Structure formats: structure tokens, C-alpha cells
XYZ file of C-alpha atoms in Angstrom:
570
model
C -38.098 -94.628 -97.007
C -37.383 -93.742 -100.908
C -40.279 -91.218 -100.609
C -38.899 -89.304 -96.771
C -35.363 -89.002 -98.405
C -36.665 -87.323 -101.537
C -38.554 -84.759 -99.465
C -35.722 -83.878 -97.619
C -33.334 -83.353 -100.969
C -35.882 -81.408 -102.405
C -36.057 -79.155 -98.793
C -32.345 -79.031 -99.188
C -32.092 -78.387 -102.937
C -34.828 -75.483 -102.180
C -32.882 -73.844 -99.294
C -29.427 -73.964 -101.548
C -31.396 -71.868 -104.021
C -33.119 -69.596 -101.974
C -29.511 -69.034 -100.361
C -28.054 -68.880 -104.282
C -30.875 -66.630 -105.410
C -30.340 -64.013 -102.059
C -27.131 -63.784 -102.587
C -27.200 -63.444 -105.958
C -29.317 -60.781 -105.575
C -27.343 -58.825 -103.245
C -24.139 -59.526 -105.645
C -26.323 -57.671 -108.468
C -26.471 -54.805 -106.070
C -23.264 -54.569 -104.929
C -21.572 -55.446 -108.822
C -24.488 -52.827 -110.383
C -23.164 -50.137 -107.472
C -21.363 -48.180 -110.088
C -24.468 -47.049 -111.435
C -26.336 -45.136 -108.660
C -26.130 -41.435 -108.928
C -24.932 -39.304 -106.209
C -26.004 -35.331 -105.691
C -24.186 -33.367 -102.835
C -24.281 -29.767 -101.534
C -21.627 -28.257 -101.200
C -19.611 -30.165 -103.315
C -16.908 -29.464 -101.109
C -17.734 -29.589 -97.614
C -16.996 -26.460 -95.535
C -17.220 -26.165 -91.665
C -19.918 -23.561 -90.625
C -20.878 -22.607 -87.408
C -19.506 -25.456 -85.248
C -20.861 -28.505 -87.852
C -20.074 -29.846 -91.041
C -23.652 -29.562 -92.654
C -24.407 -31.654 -95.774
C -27.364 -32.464 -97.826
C -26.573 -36.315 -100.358
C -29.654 -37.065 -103.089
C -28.770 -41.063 -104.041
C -30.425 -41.846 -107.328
C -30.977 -45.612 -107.572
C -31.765 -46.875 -111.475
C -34.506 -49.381 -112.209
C -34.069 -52.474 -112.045
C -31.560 -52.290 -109.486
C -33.253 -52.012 -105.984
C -33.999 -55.915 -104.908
C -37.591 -56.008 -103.990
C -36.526 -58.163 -100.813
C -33.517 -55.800 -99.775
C -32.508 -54.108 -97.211
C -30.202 -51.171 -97.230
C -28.416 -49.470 -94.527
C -26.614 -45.867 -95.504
C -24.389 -44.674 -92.855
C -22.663 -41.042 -94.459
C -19.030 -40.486 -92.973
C -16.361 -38.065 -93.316
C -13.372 -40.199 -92.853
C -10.023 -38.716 -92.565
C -6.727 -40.721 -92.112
C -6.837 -42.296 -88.717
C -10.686 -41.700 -88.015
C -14.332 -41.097 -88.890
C -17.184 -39.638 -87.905
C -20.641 -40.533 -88.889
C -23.927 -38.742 -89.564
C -27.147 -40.610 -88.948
C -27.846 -43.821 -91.184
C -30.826 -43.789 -93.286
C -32.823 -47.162 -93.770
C -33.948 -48.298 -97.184
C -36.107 -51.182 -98.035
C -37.421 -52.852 -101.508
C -41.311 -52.937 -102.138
C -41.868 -56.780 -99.895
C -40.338 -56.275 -96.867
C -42.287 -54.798 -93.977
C -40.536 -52.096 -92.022
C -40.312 -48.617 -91.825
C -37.489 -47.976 -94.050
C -38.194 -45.712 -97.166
C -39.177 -47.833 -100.366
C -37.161 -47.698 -102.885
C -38.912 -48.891 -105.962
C -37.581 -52.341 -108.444
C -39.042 -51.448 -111.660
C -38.735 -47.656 -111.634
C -36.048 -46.937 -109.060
C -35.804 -43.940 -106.758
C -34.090 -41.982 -104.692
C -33.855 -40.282 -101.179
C -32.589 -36.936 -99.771
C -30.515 -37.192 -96.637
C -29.689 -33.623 -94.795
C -27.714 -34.117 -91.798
C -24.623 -32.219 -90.049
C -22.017 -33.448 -87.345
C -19.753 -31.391 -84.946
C -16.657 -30.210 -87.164
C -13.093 -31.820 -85.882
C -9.484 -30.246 -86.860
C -8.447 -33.701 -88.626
C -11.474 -32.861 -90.673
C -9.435 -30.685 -92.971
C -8.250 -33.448 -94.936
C -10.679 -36.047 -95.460
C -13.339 -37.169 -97.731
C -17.375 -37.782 -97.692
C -17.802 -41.533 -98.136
C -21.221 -42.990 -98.660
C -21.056 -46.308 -96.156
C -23.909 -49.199 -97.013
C -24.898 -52.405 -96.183
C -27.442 -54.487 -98.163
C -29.389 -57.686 -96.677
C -32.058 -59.696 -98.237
C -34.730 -61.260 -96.316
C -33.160 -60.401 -93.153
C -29.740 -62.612 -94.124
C -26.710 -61.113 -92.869
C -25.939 -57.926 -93.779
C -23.178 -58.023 -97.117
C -21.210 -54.388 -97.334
C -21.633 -52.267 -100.770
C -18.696 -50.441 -102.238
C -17.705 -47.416 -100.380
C -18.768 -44.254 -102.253
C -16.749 -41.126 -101.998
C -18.977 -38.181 -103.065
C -17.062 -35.256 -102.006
C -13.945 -34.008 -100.882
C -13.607 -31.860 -97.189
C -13.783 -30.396 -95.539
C -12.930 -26.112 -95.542
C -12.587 -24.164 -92.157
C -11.478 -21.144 -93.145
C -14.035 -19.883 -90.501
C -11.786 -21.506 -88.374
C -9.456 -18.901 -88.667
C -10.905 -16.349 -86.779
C -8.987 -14.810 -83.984
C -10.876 -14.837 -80.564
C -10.792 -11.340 -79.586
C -13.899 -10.217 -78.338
C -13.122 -6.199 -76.816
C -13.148 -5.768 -73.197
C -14.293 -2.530 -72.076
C -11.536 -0.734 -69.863
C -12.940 2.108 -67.606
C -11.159 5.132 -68.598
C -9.223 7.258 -65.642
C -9.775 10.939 -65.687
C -5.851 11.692 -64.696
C -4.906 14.621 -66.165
C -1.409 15.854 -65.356
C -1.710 19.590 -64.877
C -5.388 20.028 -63.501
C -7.358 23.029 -62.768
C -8.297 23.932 -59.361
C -10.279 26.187 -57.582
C -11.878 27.988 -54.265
C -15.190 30.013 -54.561
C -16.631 32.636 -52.180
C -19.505 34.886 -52.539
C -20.201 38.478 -51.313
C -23.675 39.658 -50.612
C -25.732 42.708 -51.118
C -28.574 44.435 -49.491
C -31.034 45.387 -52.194
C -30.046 48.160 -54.455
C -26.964 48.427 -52.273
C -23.024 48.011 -53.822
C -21.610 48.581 -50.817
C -19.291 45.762 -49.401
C -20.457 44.905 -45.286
C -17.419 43.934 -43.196
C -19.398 40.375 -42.236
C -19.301 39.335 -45.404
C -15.502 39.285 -45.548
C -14.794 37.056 -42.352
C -17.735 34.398 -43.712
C -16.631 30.799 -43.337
C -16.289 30.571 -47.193
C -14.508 33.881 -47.598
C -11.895 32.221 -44.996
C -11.627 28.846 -46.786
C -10.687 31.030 -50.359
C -7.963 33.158 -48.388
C -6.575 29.496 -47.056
C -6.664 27.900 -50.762
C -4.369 31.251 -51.820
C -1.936 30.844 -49.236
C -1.402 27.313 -49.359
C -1.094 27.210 -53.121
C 1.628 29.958 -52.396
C 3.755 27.868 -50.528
C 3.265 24.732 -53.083
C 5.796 24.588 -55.613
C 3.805 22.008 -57.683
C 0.397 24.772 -57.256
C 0.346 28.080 -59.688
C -2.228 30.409 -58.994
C -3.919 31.370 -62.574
C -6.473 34.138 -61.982
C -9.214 35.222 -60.217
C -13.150 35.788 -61.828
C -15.158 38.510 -60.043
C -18.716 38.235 -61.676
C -21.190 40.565 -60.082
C -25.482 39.874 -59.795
C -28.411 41.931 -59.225
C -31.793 40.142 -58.574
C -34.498 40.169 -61.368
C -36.357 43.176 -60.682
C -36.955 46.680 -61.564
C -35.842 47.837 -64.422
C -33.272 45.822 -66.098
C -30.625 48.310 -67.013
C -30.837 49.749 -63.751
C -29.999 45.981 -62.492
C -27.349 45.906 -65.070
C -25.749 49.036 -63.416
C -26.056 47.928 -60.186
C -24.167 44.259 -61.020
C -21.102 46.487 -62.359
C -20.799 48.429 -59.097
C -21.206 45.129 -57.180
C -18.092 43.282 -59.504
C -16.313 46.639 -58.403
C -17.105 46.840 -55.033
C -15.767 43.218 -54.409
C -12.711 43.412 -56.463
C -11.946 46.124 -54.566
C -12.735 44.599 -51.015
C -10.494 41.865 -51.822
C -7.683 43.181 -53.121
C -5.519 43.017 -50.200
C -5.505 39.272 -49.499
C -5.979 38.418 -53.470
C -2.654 39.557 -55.605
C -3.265 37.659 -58.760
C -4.600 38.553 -61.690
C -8.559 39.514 -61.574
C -11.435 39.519 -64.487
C -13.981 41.324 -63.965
C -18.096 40.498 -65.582
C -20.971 41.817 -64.425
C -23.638 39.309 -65.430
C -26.703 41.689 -64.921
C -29.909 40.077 -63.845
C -29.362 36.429 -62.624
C -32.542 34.580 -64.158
C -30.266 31.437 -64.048
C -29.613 31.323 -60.440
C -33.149 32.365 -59.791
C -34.223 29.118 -61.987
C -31.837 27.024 -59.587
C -33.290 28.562 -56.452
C -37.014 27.849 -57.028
C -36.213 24.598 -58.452
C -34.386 23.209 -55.153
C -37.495 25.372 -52.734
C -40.084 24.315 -51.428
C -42.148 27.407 -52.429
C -45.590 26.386 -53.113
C -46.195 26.841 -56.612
C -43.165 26.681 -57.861
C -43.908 25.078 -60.889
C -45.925 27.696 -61.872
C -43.095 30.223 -61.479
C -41.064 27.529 -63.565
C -43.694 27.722 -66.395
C -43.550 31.459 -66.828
C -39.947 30.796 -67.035
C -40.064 28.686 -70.151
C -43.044 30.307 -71.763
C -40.968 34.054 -71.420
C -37.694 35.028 -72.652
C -38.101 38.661 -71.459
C -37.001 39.960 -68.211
C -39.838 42.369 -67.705
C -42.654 39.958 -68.829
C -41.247 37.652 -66.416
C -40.874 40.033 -63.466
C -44.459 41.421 -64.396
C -46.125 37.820 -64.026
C -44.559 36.452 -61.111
C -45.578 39.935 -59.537
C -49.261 39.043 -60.243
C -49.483 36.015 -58.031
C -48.605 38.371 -54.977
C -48.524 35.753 -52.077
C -46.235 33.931 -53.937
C -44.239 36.753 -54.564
C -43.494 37.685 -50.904
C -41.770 34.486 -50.281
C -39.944 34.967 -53.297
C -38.651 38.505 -52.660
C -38.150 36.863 -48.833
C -36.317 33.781 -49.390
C -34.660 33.705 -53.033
C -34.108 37.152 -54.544
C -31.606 38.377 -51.471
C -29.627 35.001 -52.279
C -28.906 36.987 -55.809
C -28.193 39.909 -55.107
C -24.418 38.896 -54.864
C -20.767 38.675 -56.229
C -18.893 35.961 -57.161
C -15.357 35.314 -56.805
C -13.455 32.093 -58.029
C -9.727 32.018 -57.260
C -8.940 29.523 -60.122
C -4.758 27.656 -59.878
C -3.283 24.939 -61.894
C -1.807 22.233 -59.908
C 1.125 20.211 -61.434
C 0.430 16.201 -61.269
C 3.063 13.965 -60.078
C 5.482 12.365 -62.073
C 5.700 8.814 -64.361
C 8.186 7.503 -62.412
C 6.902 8.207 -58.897
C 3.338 7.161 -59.992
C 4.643 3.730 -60.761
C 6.927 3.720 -58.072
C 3.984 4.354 -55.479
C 1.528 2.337 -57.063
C 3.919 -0.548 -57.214
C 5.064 -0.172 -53.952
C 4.765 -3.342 -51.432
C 3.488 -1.170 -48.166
C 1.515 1.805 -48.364
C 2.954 5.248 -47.525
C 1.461 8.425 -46.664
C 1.561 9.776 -50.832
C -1.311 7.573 -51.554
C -2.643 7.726 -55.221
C -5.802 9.269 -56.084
C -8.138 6.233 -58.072
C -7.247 8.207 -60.971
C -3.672 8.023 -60.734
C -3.798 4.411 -59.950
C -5.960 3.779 -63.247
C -3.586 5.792 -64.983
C -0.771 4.011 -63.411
C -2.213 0.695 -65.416
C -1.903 2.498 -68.431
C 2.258 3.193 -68.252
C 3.254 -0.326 -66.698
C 6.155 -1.979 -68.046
C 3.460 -5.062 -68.274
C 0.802 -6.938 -67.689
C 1.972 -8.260 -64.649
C 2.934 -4.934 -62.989
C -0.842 -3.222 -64.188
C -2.222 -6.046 -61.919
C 0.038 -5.345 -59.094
C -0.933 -1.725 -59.547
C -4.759 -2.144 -59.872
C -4.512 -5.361 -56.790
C -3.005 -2.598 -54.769
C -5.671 0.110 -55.395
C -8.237 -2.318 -54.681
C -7.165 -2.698 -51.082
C -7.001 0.912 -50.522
C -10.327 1.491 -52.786
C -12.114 -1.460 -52.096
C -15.654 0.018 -53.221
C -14.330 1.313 -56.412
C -15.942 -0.849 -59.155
C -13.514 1.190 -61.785
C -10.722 -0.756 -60.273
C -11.893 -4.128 -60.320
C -13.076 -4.050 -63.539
C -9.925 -2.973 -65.427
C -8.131 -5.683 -63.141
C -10.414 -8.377 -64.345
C -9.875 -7.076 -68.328
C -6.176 -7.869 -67.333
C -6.454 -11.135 -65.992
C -8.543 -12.024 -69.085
C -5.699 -10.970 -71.001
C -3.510 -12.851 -69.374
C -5.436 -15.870 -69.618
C -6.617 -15.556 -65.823
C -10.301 -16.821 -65.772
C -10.845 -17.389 -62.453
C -9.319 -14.130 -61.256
C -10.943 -12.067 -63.848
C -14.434 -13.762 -63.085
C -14.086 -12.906 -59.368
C -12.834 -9.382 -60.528
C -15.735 -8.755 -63.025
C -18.316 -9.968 -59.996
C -16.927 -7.437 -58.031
C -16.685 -4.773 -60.189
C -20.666 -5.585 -60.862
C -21.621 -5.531 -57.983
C -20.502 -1.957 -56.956
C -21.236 -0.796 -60.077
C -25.104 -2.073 -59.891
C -24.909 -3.757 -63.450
C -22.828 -1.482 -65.454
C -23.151 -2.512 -68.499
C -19.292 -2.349 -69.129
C -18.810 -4.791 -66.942
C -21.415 -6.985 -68.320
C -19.652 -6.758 -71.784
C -16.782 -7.748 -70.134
C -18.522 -11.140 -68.418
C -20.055 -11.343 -71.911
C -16.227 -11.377 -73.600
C -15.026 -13.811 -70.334
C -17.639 -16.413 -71.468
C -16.672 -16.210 -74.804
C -12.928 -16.693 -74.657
C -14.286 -19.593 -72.267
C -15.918 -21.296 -75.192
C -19.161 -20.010 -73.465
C -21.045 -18.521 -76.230
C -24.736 -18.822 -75.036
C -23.581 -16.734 -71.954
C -21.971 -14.372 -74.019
C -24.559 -13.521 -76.589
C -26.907 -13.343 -72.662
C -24.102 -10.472 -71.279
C -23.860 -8.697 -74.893
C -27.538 -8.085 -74.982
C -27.659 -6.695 -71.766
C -24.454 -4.836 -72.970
C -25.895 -2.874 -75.328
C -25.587 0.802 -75.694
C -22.206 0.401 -73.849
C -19.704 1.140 -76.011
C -19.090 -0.146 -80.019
C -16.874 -3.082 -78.777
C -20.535 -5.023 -78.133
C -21.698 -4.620 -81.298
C -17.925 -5.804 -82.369
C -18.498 -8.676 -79.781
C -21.743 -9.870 -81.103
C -20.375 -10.258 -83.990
C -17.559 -12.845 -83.190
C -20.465 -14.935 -81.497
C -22.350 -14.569 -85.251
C -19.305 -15.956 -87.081
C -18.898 -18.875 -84.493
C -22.775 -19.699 -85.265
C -22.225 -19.355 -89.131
C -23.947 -16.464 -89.268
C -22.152 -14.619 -91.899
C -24.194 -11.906 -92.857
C -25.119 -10.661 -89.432
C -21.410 -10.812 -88.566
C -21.076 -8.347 -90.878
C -23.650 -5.934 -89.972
C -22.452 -6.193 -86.356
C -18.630 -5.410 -87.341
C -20.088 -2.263 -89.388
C -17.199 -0.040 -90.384
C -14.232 -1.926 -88.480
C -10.651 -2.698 -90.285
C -10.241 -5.463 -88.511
C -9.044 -9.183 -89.483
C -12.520 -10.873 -88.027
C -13.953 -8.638 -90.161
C -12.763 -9.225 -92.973
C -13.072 -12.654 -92.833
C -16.670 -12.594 -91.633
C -17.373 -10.511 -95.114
C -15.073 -13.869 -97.331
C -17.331 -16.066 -95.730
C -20.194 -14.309 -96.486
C -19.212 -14.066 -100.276
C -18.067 -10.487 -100.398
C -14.243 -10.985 -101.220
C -14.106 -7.351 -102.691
C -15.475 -6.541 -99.264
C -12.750 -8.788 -97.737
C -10.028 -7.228 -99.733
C -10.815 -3.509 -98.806
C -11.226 -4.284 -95.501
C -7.951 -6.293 -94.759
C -6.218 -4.116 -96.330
C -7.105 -1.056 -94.361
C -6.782 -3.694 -90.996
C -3.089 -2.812 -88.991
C -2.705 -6.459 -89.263
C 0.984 -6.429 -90.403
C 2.178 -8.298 -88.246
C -0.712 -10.949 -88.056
C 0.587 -14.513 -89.800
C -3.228 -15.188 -90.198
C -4.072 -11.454 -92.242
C -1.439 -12.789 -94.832
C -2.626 -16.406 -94.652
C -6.415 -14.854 -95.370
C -4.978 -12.449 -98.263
C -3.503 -15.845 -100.096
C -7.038 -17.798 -99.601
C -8.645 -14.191 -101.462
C -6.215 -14.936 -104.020
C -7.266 -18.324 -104.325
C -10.870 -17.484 -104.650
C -9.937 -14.334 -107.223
C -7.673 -17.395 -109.153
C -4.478 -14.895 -108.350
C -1.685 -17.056 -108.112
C 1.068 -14.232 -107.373
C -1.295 -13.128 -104.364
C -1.453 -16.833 -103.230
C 2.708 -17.832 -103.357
C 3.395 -14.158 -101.960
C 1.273 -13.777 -99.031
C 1.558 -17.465 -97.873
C 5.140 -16.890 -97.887
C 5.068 -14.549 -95.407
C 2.407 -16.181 -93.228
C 4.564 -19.442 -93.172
C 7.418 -17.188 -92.168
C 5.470 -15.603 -89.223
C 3.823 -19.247 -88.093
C 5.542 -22.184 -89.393
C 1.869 -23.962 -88.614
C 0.762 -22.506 -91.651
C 2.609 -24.738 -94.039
C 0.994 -27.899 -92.753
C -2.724 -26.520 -92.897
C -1.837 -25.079 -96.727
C -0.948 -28.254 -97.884
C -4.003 -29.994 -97.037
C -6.478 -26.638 -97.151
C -8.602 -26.998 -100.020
C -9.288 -23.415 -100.355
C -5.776 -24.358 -102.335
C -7.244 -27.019 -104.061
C -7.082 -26.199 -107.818
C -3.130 -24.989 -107.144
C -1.773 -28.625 -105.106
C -0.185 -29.406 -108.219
C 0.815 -26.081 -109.165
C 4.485 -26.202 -108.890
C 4.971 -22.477 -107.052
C 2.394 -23.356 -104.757
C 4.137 -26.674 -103.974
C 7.618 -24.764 -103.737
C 5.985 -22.435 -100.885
C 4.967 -25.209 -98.807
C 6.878 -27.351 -99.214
């Protein structure tokens, strides 16, 4: 009986050790904490792209990693009121089987973590704080002293404004526009003289109608009126040259009665233009071969002489093209007065249609003088219904709606407006820039690549997708020469603050809170106290939101206990 209750003090005394010695060793751990070395990059975090990206070496000394531990490292950013975690890392001393990475007793180690988490906005004041938990020979798990390593986290990037450029299509309105009605007299061959048939021709009618209606139009002032006379291309060219004279004077004359403005008379001479134009829409056979001696020969005569040699050719020629130039011209050219401001908004505004109905021109236009937003969409909603196959239209009422916030509207707009157009690639900048402002930016980056070649705002575009990824130096190259805010902070974060200075201050930002709030952060990073105190004065005073994120933005850091800086935002 002596002998049983001996074994089981000794099994008890051995257990009470084995607990003593593990715990024990896990108290030298956590009381030899202080010593482990800590590496991180960036020393201060800094939000890029979308993430918080970090990369923590841990140094353990010898003599320090228990060869029976395990320990788990859980990374955190931890802000007041939350956390957020990066993956934990498993460690494990030299006896225990697992999979963790050994760390050794006698000569220590270390390990390299690289990790990055989705950036939050209470992230701006917080701290990187090295979470573990050591366990030896699988006991319960005893925590290690928290180890802050770093302070974070920076979003400056976070500043930039989301403005990716719609592409409007641009109206051709033009308030006083040029007008005209064209008729043609023609010639038997080395004739001038004017046959009475060729005054009563349907055309010849149409130009006598243009006069006297712009006559009796008040808003319609006849300007002029071009007689240019023709011979055909061949015989001798100053005999041709002749001849088109007599023809310009022959039909000035013949006209005379029924024109009374001013004329202008040219005689053109030989018309190797409108012969080019006439073989070009024939069917002649050979034509391209007539074509050919065209470009190879600059000289009337050479030309004349070898057509002439392919003569079955030439008999349809001197058949069916030549008496088509043997001709004058006569433009009656007037200037017609556009209709006011007021009664283009008044009629493009209006509730029922009337019989003035705006041209598409004057209803784009219209767009352009409304009092605002509101009233361009009623303006471009009403052209739609009277222009429903216009793709113009829908498009610069879906760049509205996206101004206005409108994403439904403008994405039923922009499908329109592609539609009609077949894929202009306009209108797929503009899907690209209503994905974006939609947080969207895989879409967008799809649209802007089909985009390209459409205008400079995609390249402008692309570029606000390149700072959202973190990709600073592209964003640059894709915002090229442009004064603009996002540009300017693309080229700070990139490391070019001279860059970032020239370029804000060319940007018309004056009235932008954030260009002044970016101008104090340059003067943080070019240690410029004045430029801080100043221009986050007047950012505070524009957007009261700016004192708050100052006095936790550790772009400020080295100036929180500066006592100007603390007087500003205060």
C-alpha cells in the first residue's frame, strides 16, 4: 500500500513540474519579449491602391525561442474602436512536429511576413501592433506582449477627386450660317452659247426659288453669287482656257435678270478635277487605268495624249463624261440669321411641341445655355422624343445624368446612345467613366481601352483608374501635360513633389478645399511650415472636414506638437 501511494506522489510531483517547467518556459518568453527585434517597411504605413501593404522581419535572439513552443503571430492595425488583421504566421521551436516555421533555441532566427489588407477610413489613426500567442506542448495558449511596430496609416491617395471626363458630343449650331442653291449651265463642245433648255432645268428652277424666298425672309441675306465657267480636257489648253471665260460670261449674262446680287466671276479652265470625279463614280471599263495616268501626269497635254491612245476607251469617255464638263457653275450663296437664346430655350423647354421645331443642333446647343442641369435634361429628354435615332442626343443626356448623380438614367442613356451610334467610342468612354464613379473600376479600365483614340479625356481617365490601383507612375504618364488636381497628386505620390508643385499651381483649383489641403501636405514633405499653417487655413475654411483629418494625418506628423500647426486645427 506504502509502495502504490509513493508511485502516485511521484506521478503527481512529476506532472506539477512538467506544468512548473511549461510555464516557466513560456514566462521566459513572454518576460524576455523586450528583446526581439522588429524590421518594418514602410515605417509608416501608407494606403496604396485599395490595401494597406506591409512587409514585418521579427528577429528572435538565442536562447530565447523554447524548443517546445508554439507561437502564433497575428499582425493588426488597430485603431480606436476596431482592428483588422492580416494573416497569422505559425512558429514552432526545433521538437514539436508541425508545419510552422522553426525558429531555432541556441541560435535564434527570424521570419519575413509580407501581407496587405483592404484600407478602412478609421485607418488614419491607428497603429501596427504585432499580436502573439505562445503555447508549449500544446498547453493552452498564454498571450505575449502586444508589439507596436509602426504608426498608420497615410491616405493621401485618398484624396483624389473622382472625376473621370465624360465626352460630350459637340453641336455644330452656328448662329449666322451660310447657305446656298447651285445650278449648272451646259455647253455643246466648243460652243459658249447659252441654249434656252438649260434655263428652265429643274435645278435652274429650284436656284430662282431659293432667291425669292430668301427675299421675302427677314432673318435670310443674300451674299453673292459665284459664276465659275469649264471647258473639258481637250485640245489645246489655252484654247480651253478661252473658251471657260466666254462660258463664265455667257451665263452671267443669261442670268442676270432673275439674279440681282452681287456676281464673281472665275473661269477655271480645263476641269481635270471633275473629270477625276466622273471616272471614279463610272462604270467605264478601265477606269483605273485612266486613274493611273492621272496620278503618274501632272500635264494636261500628256494626259489628254494618253488617254487618246487607248481609243475604245476614249469614245465612251468623249460620250459619257467630257459633255458633263463642258459647263458653268453658278452658286447663289446667303447667310441665314439663327434664332435667338431666349426662343431656343423657350422651344426646347417647351411642354408640347409646336410647329418651330429645333434642328438637333439647336437642341444640343440649347444644353449648352440652360440655366441648369435640370433644364439641359429637359431639353435633351425632349429632343430625344422628336429625334429618337439620334445617338448625339442620348449621349450628352446620359453625361448629364452622370453629373447629376443619375446612374440608372445615364446607363440606359449611354446604351442608347451606343447602340445608334454602333460603338462610338465616345460613348464607350462615357460607360467607361459611369463604371468608375460606380466604384466599377475593372469595367472601366474594359470601356477606356476600347476608348482609345477618342478624345484626351481617356488617356485622363485611365489615369484615375492607375492612381486607384497604386499605380503612381503610370498615372502620371496617362495625365501627360494636364494642370489638374489628380494630377498633381498622382506626381506627390509618385515622389515628384517639384512635379506636384508646378503642376498645382498652374491647376484653376482656387476654389478646391482639397488643392490647398494638398499644397500644405507639399509643405510638409518640403519641411515648410509657413506653406503648411497657410494653405490648411484656407482648406479648413472651404471644408470644415479638413480639420479633423489634419489632426490625425500623419503626413503632419513631425508638426502635432508644433504650436502653429496646433493653433490651425484646432
Amino acid at each position: 500500500m506504502k509502495k502504490k501511494k509513493l508511485h502516485v506522489f511521484q506521478l503527481v510531483l512529476s506532472s506539477a513540474l512538467l506544468i512548473l517547467v511549461s510555464c516557466g518556459g513560456a514566462n521566459k518568453m513572454i518576460n524576455d519579449a523586450g528583446t526581439i527585434a522588429y524590421e518594418v517597411s514602410p515605417t509608416v504605413l501608407e494606403m496604396k491602391g485599395d490595401s494597406v501593404e506591409v512587409s514585418v522581419t521579427v528577429k528572435y535572439p538565442p536562447k530565447f525561442f523554447n524548443k517546445n513552443a508554439v507561437v502564433v503571430v497575428v499582425p493588426a492595425i488597430v485603431w480606436q474602436g476596431g482592428s483588422s488583421a492580416y494573416n497569422k504566421v505559425t512558429l514552432q521551436g526545433e521538437k514539436v512536429q508541425g508545419n510552422g516555421e522553426v525558429i531555432s533555441y541556441e541560435t535564434g532566427g527570424s521570419y519575413t511576413f509580407k501581407g496587405k489588407i483592404p484600407y478602412k477610413d478609421a485607418m488614419l489613426k491607428s497603429e501596427l501592433i504585432l499580436k502573439s500567442t505562445v503555447s508549449i506542448k500544446g498547453k493552452d495558449a498564454i498571450p505575449l506582449p502586444d508589439a507596436k511596430i509602426a504608426d498608420g496609416v497615410i491616405a493621401t491617395a485618398t484624396l483624389l477627386q473622382n472625376e473621370a471626363l465624360a465626352i460630350e458630343s459637340m453641336n455644330q449650331f452656328q448662329r449666322r450660317q451660310v447657305i446656298s442653291a447651285e445650278s449648272k449651265i451646259n455647253f455643246l463642245i466648243n460652243q459658249a452659247v447659252v441654249r434656252g433648255n438649260e434655263l428652265t432645268k429643274e435645278d435652274m428652277k429650284n436656284m430662282k426659288k431659293f432667291i425669292a424666298d430668301a427675299e421675302k425672309d427677314p432673318n435670310i441675306e443674300l451674299k453673292n453669287t459665284q459664276v465659275i465657267g469649264y471647258a473639258s480636257p481637250e485640245g489645246p489648253e489655252a484654247h480651253n482656257q478661252s473658251l471657260a471665260e466666254s462660258r463664265q460670261t455667257a451665263a452671267q449674262k443669261a442670268i442676270a435678270r432673275d439674279v440681282k446680287v452681287e456676281m464673281l466671276g472665275t473661269a477655271a479652265g480645263e476641269d481635270w478635277d471633275g473629270f477625276r470625279q466622273l471616272m471614279q463614280a463610272s462604270d467605264i471599263e478601265n477606269k483605273e487605268i485612266i486613274l493611273s495616268v492621272l496620278s503618274k501626269y501632272s500635264d494636261g497635254a500628256t494626259r489628254e495624249a494618253e488617254i487618246k491612245k487607248m481609243a475604245a476607251v476614249y469614245s465612251q469617255i468623249a460620250k459619257e463624261i467630257l459633255p458633263e464638263l463642258r459647263r458653268s457653275r453658278i452658286v447663289v450663296n446667303a447667310e441665314k440669321q439663327g434664332k435667338s437664346d431666349s426662343l431656343i430655350i423657350a422651344l426646347a423647354t417647351a411642354n408640347e411641341l409646336t410647329g418651330d421645331t429645333l434642328s438637333i443642333e439647336e437642341y444640343l446647343f440649347a444644353a449648352t445655355i440652360a440655366k441648369d442641369q435640370d433644364e439641359a435634361a429637359v431639353m435633351l429628354t425632349n429632343a430625344s422624343k422628336i429625334y429618337p435615332d439620334n445617338w448625339r442626343i442620348f449621349n450628352n443626356l446620359g453625361c448629364i445624368y452622370v453629373d447629376q448623380n443619375k446612374f440608372a438614367d445615364a446607363q440606359q442613356a449611354f446604351a442608347n446612345a451606343d447602340n445608334l451610334s454602333d460603338g462610338d467610342k465616345s460613348v464607350k468612354n462615357n460607360l467607361g467613366v459611369l463604371a468608375v464613379k460606380q466604384g466599377d473600376l475593372a469595367t472601366g479600365l474594359e470601356y477606356f481601352e476600347i476608348a482609345q483614340g477618342a478624345g484626351s479625356e481617356v488617356r485622363y481617365n485611365m489615369g484615375i483608374i492607375k492612381v486607384k490601383e497604386g499605380d503612381y507612375s503610370s498615372a502620371v504618364s496617362m495625365f501627360g501635360s494636364n494642370a489638374t488636381f489628380n494630377a498633381a497628386l498622382a506626381k506627390l505620390l509618385n515622389g515628384d513633389v517639384d512635379g506636384a508643385t508646378q503642376t498645382i499651381t498652374k491647376a484653376d483649383e482656387d476654389e478646391n478645399a482639397a488643392a490647398y489641403y494638398l499644397r500644405a501636405i507639399i509643405g510638409a514633405r518640403t519641411k515648410n511650415v509657413d506653406m503648411i499653417v497657410s494653405n490648411l487655413k484656407v482648406a479648413i475654411q472651404k471644408d470644415p472636414s479638413f480639420r479633423e483629418r489634419a489632426q490625425k494625418d500623419l503626413e503632419f506628423r513631425t508638426y502635432f506638437e508644433n504650436q502653429d500647426f496646433r493653433a490651425t486645427v484646432r
